[in-house]
mmCIF file of N, CA, C and O in Angstrom:
data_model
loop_
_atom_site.group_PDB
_atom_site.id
_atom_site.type_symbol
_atom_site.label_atom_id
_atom_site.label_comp_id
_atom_site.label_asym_id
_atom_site.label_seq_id
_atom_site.Cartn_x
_atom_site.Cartn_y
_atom_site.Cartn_z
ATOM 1 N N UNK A 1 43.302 47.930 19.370
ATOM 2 C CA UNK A 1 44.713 48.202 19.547
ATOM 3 C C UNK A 1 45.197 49.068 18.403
ATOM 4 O O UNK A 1 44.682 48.736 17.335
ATOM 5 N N UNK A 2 45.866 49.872 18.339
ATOM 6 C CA UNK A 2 46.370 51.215 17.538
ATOM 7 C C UNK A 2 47.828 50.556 17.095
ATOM 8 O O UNK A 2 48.522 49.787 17.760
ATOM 9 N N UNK A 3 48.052 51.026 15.923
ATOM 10 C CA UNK A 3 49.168 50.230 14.783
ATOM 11 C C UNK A 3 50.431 50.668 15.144
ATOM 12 O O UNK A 3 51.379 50.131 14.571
ATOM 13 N N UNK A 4 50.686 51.656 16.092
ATOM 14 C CA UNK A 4 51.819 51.870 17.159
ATOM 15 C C UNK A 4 51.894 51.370 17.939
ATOM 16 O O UNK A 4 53.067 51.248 18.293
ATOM 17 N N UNK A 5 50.762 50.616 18.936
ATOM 18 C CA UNK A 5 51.514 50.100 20.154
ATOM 19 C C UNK A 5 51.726 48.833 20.617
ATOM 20 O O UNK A 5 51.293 48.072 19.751
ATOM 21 N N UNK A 6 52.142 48.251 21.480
ATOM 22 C CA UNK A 6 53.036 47.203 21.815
ATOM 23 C C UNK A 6 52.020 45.860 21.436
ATOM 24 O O UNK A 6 50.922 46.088 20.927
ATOM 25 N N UNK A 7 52.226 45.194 21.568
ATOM 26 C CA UNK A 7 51.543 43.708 21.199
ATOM 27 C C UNK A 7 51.144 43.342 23.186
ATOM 28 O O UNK A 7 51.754 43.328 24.255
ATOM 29 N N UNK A 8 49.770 43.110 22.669
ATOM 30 C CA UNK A 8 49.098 42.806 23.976
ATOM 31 C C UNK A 8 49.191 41.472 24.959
ATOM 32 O O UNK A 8 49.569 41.304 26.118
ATOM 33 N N UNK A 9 48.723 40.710 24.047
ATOM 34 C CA UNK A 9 48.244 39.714 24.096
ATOM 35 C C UNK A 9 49.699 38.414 25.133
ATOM 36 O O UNK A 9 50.747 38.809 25.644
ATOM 37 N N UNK A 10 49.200 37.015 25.106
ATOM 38 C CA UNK A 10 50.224 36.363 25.880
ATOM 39 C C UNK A 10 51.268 35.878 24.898
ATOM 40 O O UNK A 10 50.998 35.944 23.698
ATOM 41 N N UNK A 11 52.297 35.453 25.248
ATOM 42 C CA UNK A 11 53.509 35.125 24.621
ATOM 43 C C UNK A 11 53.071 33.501 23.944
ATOM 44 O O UNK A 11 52.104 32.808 24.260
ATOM 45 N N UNK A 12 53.862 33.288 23.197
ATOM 46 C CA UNK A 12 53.804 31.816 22.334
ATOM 47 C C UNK A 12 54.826 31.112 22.844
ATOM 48 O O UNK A 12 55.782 31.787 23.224
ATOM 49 N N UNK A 13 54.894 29.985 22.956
ATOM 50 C CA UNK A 13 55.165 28.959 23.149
ATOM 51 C C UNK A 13 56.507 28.550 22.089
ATOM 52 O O UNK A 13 56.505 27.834 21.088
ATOM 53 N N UNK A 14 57.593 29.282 22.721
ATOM 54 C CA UNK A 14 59.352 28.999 21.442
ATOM 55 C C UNK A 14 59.285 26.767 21.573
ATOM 56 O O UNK A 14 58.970 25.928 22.417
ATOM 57 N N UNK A 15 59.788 26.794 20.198
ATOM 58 C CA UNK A 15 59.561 25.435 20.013
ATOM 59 C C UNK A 15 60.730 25.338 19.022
ATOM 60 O O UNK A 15 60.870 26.213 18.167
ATOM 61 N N UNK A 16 61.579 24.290 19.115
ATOM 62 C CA UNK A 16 62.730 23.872 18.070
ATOM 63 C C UNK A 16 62.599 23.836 17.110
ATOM 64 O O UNK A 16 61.667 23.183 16.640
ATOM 65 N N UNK A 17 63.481 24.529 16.323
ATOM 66 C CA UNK A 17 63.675 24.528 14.860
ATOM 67 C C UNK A 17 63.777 22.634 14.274
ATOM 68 O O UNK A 17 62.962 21.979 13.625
ATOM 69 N N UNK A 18 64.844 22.328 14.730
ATOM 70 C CA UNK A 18 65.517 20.595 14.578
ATOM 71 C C UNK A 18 64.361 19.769 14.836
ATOM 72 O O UNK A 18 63.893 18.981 14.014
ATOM 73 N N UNK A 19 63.821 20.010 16.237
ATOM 74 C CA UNK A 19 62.723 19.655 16.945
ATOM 75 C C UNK A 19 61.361 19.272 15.385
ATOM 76 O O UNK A 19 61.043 18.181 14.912
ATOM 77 N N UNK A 20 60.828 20.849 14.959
ATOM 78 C CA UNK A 20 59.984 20.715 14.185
ATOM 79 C C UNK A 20 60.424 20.084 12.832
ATOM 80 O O UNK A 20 59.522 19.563 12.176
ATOM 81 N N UNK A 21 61.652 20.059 12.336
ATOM 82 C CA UNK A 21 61.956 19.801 11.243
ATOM 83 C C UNK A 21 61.558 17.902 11.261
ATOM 84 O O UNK A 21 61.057 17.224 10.364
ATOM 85 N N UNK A 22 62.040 17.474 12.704
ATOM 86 C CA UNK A 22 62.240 16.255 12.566
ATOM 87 C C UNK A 22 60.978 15.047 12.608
ATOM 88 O O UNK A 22 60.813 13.878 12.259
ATOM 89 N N UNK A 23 60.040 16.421 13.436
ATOM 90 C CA UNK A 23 58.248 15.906 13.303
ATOM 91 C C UNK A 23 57.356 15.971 11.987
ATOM 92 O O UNK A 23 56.289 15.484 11.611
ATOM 93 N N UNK A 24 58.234 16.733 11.528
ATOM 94 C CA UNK A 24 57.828 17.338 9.796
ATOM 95 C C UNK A 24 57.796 15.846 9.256
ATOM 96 O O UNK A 24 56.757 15.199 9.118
ATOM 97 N N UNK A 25 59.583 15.204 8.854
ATOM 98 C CA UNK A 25 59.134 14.589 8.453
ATOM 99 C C UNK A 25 58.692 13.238 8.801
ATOM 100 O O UNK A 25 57.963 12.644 8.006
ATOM 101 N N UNK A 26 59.252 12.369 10.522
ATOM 102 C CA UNK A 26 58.445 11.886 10.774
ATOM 103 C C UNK A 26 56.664 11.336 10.574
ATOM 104 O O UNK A 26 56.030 10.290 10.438
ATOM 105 N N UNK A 27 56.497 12.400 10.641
ATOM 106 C CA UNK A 27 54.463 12.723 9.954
ATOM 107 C C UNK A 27 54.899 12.879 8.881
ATOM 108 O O UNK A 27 54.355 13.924 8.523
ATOM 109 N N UNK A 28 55.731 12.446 7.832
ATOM 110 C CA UNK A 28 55.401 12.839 6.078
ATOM 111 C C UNK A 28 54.278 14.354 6.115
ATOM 112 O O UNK A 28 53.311 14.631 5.405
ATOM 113 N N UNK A 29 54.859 15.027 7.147
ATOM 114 C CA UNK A 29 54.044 16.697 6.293
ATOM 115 C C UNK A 29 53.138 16.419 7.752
ATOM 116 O O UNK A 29 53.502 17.094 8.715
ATOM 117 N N UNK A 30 52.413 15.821 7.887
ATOM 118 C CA UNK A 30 51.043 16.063 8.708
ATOM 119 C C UNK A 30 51.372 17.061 9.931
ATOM 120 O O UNK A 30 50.412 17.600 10.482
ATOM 121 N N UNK A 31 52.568 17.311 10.348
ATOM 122 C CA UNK A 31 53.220 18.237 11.244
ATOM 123 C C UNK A 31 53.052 19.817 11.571
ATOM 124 O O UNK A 31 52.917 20.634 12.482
ATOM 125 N N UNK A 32 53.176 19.632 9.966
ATOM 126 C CA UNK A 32 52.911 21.224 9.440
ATOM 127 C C UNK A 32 51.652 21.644 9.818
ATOM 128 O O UNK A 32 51.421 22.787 10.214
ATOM 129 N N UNK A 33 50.709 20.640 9.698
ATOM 130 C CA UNK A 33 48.960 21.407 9.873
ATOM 131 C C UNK A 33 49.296 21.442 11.069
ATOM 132 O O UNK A 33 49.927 22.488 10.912
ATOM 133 N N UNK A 34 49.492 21.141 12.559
ATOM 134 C CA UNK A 34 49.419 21.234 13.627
ATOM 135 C C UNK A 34 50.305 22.447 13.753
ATOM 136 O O UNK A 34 49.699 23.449 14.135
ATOM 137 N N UNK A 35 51.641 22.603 13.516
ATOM 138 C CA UNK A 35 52.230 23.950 13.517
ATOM 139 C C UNK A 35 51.607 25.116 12.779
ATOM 140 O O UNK A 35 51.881 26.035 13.550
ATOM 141 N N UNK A 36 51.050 25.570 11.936
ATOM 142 C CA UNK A 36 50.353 26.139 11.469
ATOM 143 C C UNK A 36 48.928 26.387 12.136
ATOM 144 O O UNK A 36 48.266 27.397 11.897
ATOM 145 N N UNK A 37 48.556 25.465 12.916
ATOM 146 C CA UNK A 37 47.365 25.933 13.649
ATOM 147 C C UNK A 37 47.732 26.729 14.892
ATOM 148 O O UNK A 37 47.285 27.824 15.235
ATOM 149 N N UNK A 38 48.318 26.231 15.288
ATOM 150 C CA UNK A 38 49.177 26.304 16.512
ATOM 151 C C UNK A 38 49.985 28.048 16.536
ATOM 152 O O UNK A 38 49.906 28.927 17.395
ATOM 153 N N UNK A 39 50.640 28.024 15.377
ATOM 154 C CA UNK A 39 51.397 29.522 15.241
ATOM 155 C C UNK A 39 50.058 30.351 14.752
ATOM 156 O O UNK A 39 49.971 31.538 15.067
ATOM 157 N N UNK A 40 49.077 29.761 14.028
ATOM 158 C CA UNK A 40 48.264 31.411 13.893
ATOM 159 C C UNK A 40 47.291 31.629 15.204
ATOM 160 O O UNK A 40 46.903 32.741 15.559
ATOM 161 N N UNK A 41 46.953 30.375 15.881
ATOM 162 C CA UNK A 41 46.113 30.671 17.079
ATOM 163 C C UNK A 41 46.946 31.380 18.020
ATOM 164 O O UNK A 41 46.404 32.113 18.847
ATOM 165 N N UNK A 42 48.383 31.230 17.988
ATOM 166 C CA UNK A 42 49.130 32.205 19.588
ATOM 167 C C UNK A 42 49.262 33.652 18.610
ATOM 168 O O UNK A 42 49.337 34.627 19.359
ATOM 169 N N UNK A 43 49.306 34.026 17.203
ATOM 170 C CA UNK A 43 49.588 35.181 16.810
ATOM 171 C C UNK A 43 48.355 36.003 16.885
ATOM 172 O O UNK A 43 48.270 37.204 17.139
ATOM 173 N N UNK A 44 47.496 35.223 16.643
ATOM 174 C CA UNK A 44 45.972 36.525 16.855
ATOM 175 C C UNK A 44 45.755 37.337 18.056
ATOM 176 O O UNK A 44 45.539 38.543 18.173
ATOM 177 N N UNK A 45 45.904 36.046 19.249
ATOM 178 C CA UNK A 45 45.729 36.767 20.362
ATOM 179 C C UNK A 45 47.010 37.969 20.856
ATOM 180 O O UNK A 45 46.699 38.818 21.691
ATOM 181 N N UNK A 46 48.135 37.952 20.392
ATOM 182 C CA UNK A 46 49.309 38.581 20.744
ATOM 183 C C UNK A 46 49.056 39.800 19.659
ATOM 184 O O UNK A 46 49.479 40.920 19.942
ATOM 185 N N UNK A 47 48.426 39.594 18.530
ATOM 186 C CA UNK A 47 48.891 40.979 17.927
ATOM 187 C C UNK A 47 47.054 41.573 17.714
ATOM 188 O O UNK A 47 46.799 42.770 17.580
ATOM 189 N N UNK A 48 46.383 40.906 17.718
ATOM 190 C CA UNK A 48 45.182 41.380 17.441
ATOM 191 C C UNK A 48 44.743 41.359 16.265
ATOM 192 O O UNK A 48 43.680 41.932 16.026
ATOM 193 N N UNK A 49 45.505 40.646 15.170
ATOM 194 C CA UNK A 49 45.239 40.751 13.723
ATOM 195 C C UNK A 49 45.576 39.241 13.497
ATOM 196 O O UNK A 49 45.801 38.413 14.380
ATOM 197 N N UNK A 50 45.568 39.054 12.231
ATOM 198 C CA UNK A 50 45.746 37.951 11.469
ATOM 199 C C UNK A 50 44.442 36.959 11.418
ATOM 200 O O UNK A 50 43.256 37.283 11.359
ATOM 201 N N UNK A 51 45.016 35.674 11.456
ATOM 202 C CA UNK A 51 43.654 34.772 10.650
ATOM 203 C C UNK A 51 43.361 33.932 11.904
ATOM 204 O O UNK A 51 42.207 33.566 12.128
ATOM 205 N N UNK A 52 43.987 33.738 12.411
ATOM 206 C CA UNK A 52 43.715 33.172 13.394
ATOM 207 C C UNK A 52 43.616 31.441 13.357
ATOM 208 O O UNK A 52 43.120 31.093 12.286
ATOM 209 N N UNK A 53 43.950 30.304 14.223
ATOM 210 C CA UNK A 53 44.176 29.136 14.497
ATOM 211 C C UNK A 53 43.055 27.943 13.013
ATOM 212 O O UNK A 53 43.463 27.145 12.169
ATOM 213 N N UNK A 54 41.822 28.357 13.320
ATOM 214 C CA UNK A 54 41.148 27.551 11.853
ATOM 215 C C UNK A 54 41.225 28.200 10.587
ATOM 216 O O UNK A 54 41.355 27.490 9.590
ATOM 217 N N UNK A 55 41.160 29.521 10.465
ATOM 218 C CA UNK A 55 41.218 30.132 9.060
ATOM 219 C C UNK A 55 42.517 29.625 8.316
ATOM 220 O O UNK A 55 42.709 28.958 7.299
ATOM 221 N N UNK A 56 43.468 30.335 9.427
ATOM 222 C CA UNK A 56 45.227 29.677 9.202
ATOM 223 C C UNK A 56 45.029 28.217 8.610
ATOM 224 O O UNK A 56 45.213 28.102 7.399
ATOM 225 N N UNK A 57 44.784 27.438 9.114
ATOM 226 C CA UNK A 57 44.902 25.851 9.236
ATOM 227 C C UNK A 57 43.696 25.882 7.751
ATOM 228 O O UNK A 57 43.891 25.028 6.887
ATOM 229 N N UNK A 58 43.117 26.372 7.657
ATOM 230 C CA UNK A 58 42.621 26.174 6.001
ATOM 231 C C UNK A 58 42.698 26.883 4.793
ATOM 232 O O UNK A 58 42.233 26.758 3.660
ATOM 233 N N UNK A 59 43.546 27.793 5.485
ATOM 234 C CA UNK A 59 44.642 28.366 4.406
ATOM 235 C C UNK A 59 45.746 27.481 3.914
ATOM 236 O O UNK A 59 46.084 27.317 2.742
ATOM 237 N N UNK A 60 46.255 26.937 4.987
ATOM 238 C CA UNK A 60 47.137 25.746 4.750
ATOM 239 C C UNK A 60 46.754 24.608 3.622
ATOM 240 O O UNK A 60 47.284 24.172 2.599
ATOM 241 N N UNK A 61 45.901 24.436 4.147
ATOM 242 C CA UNK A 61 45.519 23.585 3.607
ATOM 243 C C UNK A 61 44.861 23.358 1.810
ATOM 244 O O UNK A 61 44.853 22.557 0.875
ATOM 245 N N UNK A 62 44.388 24.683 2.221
ATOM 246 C CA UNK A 62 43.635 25.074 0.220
ATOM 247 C C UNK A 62 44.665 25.819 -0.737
ATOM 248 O O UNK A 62 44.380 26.048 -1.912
ATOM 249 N N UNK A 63 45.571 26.090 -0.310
ATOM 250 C CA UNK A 63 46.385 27.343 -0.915
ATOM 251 C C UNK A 63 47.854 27.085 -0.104
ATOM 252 O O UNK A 63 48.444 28.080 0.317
ATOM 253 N N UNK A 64 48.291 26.078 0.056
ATOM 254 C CA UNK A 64 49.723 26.174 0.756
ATOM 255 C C UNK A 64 50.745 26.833 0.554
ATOM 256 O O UNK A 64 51.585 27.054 1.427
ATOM 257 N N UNK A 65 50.820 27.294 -0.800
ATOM 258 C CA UNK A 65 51.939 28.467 -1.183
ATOM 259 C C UNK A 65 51.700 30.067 -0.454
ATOM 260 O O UNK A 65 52.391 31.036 -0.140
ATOM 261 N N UNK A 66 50.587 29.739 -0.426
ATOM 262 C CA UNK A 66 49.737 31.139 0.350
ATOM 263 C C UNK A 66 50.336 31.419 1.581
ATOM 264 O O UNK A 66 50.848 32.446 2.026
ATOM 265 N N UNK A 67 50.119 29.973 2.175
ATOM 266 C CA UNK A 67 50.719 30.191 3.767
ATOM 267 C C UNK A 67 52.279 30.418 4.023
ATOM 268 O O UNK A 67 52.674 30.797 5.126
ATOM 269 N N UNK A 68 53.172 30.166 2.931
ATOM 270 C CA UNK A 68 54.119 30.470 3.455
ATOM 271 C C UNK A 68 54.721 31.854 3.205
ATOM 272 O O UNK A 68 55.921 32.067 3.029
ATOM 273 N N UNK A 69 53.771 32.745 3.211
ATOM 274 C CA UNK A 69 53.632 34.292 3.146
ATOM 275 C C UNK A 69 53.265 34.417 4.289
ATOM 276 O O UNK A 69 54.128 34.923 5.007
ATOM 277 N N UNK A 70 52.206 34.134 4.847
ATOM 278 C CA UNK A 70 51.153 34.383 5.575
ATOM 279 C C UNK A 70 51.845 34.880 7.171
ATOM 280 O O UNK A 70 51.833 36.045 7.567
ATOM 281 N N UNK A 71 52.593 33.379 8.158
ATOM 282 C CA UNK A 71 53.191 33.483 8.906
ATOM 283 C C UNK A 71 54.460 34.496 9.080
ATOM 284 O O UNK A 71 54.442 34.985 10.210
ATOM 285 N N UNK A 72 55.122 34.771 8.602
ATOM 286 C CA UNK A 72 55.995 35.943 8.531
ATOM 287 C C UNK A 72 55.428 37.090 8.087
ATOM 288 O O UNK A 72 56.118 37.969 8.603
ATOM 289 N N UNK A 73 54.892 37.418 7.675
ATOM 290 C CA UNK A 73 54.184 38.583 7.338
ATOM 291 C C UNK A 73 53.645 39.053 8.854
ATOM 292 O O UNK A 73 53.969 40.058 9.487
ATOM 293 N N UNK A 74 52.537 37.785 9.290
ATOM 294 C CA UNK A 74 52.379 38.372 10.802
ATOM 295 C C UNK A 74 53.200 38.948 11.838
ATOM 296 O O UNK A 74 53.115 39.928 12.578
ATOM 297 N N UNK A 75 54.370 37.622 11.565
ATOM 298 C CA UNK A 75 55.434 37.850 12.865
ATOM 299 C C UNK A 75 55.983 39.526 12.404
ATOM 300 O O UNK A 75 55.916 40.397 13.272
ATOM 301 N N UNK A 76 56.480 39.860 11.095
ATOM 302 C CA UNK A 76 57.302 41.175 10.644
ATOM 303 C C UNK A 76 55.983 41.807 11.680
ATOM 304 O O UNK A 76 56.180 41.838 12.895
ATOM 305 N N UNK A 77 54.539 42.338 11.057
ATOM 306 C CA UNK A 77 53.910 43.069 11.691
ATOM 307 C C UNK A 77 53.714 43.524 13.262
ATOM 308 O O UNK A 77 53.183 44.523 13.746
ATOM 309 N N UNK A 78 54.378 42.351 13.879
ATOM 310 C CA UNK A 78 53.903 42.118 15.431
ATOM 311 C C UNK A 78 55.501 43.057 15.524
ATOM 312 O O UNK A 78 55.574 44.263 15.759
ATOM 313 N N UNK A 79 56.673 42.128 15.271
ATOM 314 C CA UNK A 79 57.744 42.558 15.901
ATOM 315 C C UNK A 79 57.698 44.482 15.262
ATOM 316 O O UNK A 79 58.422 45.201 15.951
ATOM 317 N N UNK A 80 56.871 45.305 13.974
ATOM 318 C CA UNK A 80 57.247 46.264 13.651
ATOM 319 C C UNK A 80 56.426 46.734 15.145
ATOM 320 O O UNK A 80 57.045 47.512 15.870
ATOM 321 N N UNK A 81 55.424 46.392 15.471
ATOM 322 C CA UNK A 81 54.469 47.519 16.720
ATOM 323 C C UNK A 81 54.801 47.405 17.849
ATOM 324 O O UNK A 81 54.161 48.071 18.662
ATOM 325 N N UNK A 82 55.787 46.634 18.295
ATOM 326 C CA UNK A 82 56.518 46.494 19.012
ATOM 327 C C UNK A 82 57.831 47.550 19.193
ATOM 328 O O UNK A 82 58.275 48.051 20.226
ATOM 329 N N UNK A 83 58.268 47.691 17.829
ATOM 330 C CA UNK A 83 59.103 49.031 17.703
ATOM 331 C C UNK A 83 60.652 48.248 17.579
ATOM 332 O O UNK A 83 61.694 48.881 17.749
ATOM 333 N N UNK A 84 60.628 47.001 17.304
ATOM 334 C CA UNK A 84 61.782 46.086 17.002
ATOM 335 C C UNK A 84 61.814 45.822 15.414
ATOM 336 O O UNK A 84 60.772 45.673 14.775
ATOM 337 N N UNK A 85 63.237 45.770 14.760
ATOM 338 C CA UNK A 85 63.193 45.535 13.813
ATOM 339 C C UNK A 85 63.135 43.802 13.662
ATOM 340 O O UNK A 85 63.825 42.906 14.146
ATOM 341 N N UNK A 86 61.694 43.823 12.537
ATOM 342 C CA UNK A 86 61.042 42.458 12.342
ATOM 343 C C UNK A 86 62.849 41.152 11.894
ATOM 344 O O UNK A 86 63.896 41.490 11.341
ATOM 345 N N UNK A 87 62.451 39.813 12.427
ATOM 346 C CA UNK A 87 63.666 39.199 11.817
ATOM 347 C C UNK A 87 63.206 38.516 10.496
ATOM 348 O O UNK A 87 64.027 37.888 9.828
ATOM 349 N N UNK A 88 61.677 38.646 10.039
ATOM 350 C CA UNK A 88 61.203 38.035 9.083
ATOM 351 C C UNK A 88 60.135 38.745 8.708
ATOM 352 O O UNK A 88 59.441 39.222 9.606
ATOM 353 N N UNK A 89 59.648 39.043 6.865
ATOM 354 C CA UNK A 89 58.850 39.277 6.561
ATOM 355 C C UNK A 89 57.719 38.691 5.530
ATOM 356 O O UNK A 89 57.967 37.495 5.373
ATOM 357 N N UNK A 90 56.826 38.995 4.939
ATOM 358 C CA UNK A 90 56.170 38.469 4.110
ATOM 359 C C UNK A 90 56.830 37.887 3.245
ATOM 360 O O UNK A 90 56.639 36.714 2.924
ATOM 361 N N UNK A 91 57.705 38.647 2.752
ATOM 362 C CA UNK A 91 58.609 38.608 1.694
ATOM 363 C C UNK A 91 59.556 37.069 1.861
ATOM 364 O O UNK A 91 59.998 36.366 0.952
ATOM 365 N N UNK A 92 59.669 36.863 3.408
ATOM 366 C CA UNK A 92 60.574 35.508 3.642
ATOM 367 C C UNK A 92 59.783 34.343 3.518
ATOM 368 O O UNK A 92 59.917 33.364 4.253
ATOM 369 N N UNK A 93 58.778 34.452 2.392
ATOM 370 C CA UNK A 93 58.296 33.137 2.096
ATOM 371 C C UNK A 93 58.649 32.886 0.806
ATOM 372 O O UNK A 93 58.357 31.743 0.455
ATOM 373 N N UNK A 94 59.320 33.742 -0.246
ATOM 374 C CA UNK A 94 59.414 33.444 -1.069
ATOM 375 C C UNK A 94 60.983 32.674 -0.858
ATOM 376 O O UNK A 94 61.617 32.816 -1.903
ATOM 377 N N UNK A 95 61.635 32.046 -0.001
ATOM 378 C CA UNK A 95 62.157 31.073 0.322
ATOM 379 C C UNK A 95 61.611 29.482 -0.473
ATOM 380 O O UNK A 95 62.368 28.680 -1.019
ATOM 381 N N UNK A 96 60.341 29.373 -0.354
ATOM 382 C CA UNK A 96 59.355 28.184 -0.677
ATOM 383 C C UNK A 96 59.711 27.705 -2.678
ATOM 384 O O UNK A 96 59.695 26.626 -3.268
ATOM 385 N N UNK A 97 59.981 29.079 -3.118
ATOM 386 C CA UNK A 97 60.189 28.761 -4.573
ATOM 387 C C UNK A 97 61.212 28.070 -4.687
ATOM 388 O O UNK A 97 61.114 26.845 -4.756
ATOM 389 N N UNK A 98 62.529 28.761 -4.736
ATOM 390 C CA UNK A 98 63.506 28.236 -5.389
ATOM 391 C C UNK A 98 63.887 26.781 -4.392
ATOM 392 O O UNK A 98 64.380 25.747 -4.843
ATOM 393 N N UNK A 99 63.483 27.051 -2.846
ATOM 394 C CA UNK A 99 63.891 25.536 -2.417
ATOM 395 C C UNK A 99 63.066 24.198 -3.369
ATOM 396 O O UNK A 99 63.554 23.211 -3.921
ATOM 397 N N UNK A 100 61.753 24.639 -3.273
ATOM 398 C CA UNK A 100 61.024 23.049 -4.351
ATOM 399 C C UNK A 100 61.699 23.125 -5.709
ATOM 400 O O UNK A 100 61.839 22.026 -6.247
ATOM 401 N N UNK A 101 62.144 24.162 -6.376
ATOM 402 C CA UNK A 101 62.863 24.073 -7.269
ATOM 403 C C UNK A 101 64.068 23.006 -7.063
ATOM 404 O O UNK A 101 64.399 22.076 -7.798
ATOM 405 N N UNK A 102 64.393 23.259 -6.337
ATOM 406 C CA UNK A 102 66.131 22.239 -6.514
ATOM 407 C C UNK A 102 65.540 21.138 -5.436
ATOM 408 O O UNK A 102 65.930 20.000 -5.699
ATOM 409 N N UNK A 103 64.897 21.206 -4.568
ATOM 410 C CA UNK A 103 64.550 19.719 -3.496
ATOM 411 C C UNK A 103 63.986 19.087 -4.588
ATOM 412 O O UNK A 103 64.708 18.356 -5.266
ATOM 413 N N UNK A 104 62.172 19.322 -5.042
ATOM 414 C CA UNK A 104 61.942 18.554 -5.849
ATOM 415 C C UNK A 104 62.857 17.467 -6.912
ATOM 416 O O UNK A 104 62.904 16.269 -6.635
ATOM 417 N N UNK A 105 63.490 17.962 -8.007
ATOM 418 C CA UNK A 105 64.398 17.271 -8.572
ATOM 419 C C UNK A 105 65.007 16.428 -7.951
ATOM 420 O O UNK A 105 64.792 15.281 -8.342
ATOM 421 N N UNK A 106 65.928 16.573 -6.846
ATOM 422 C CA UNK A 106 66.748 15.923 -6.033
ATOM 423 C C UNK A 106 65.991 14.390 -5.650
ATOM 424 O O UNK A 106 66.353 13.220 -5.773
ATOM 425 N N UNK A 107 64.908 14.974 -5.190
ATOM 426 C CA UNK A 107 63.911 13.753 -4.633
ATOM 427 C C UNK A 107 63.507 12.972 -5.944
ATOM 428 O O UNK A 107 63.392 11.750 -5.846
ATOM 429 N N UNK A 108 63.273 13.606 -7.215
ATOM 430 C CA UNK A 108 63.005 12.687 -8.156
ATOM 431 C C UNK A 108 63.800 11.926 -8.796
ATOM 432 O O UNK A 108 63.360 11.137 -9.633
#
């Protein structure tokens, strides 16, 4: 697939924001590995790139600050070859800092 054109592959599966937040913490975290497997296995096949469903899921897992680059970075890439301006980029993981900054404390 050529870095101009449309994203091939089948559509993903839209899933609640509230929805995931509330399985998050339900599972104390364990949520996240299933979403994370889950979002890089529907992004490989749709854009033709990325890490795909186990790499993802042990990226997660060894390097978790890593991953929250990882997923937006894809989505920006998919929505740029598409020819839509992305609603998220790599860059929207650095969200992850300053929130453990002030959650952490709070919780302690």
């Amino acid at each position: 697939m050529s870095a101009q054109g449309p994203p091939t592959g089948p559509l993903g599966k839209p899933r609640g924001i509230g929805f995931g937040i509330l399985l998050f913490v339900v599972t104390v975290g364990l949520y996240s590995l299933s979403w994370a497997y889950t979002t890089h296995a529907e992004l490989r096949p749709r854009t033709e790139d990325g890490l795909g469903g186990q790499l993802g899921l042990a990226v997660r897992i060894l390097a978790w600050p890593v991953s929250a680059f990882l997923i937006p970075a894809e989505t920006g890439r998919m929505y740029r070859r598409d020819g839509r301006t992305p609603p998220v980029t790599g860059w929207t993981g650095l969200w992850l800092f300053p929130g453990s900054l002030l959650v952490l404390p709070a919780l302690v």
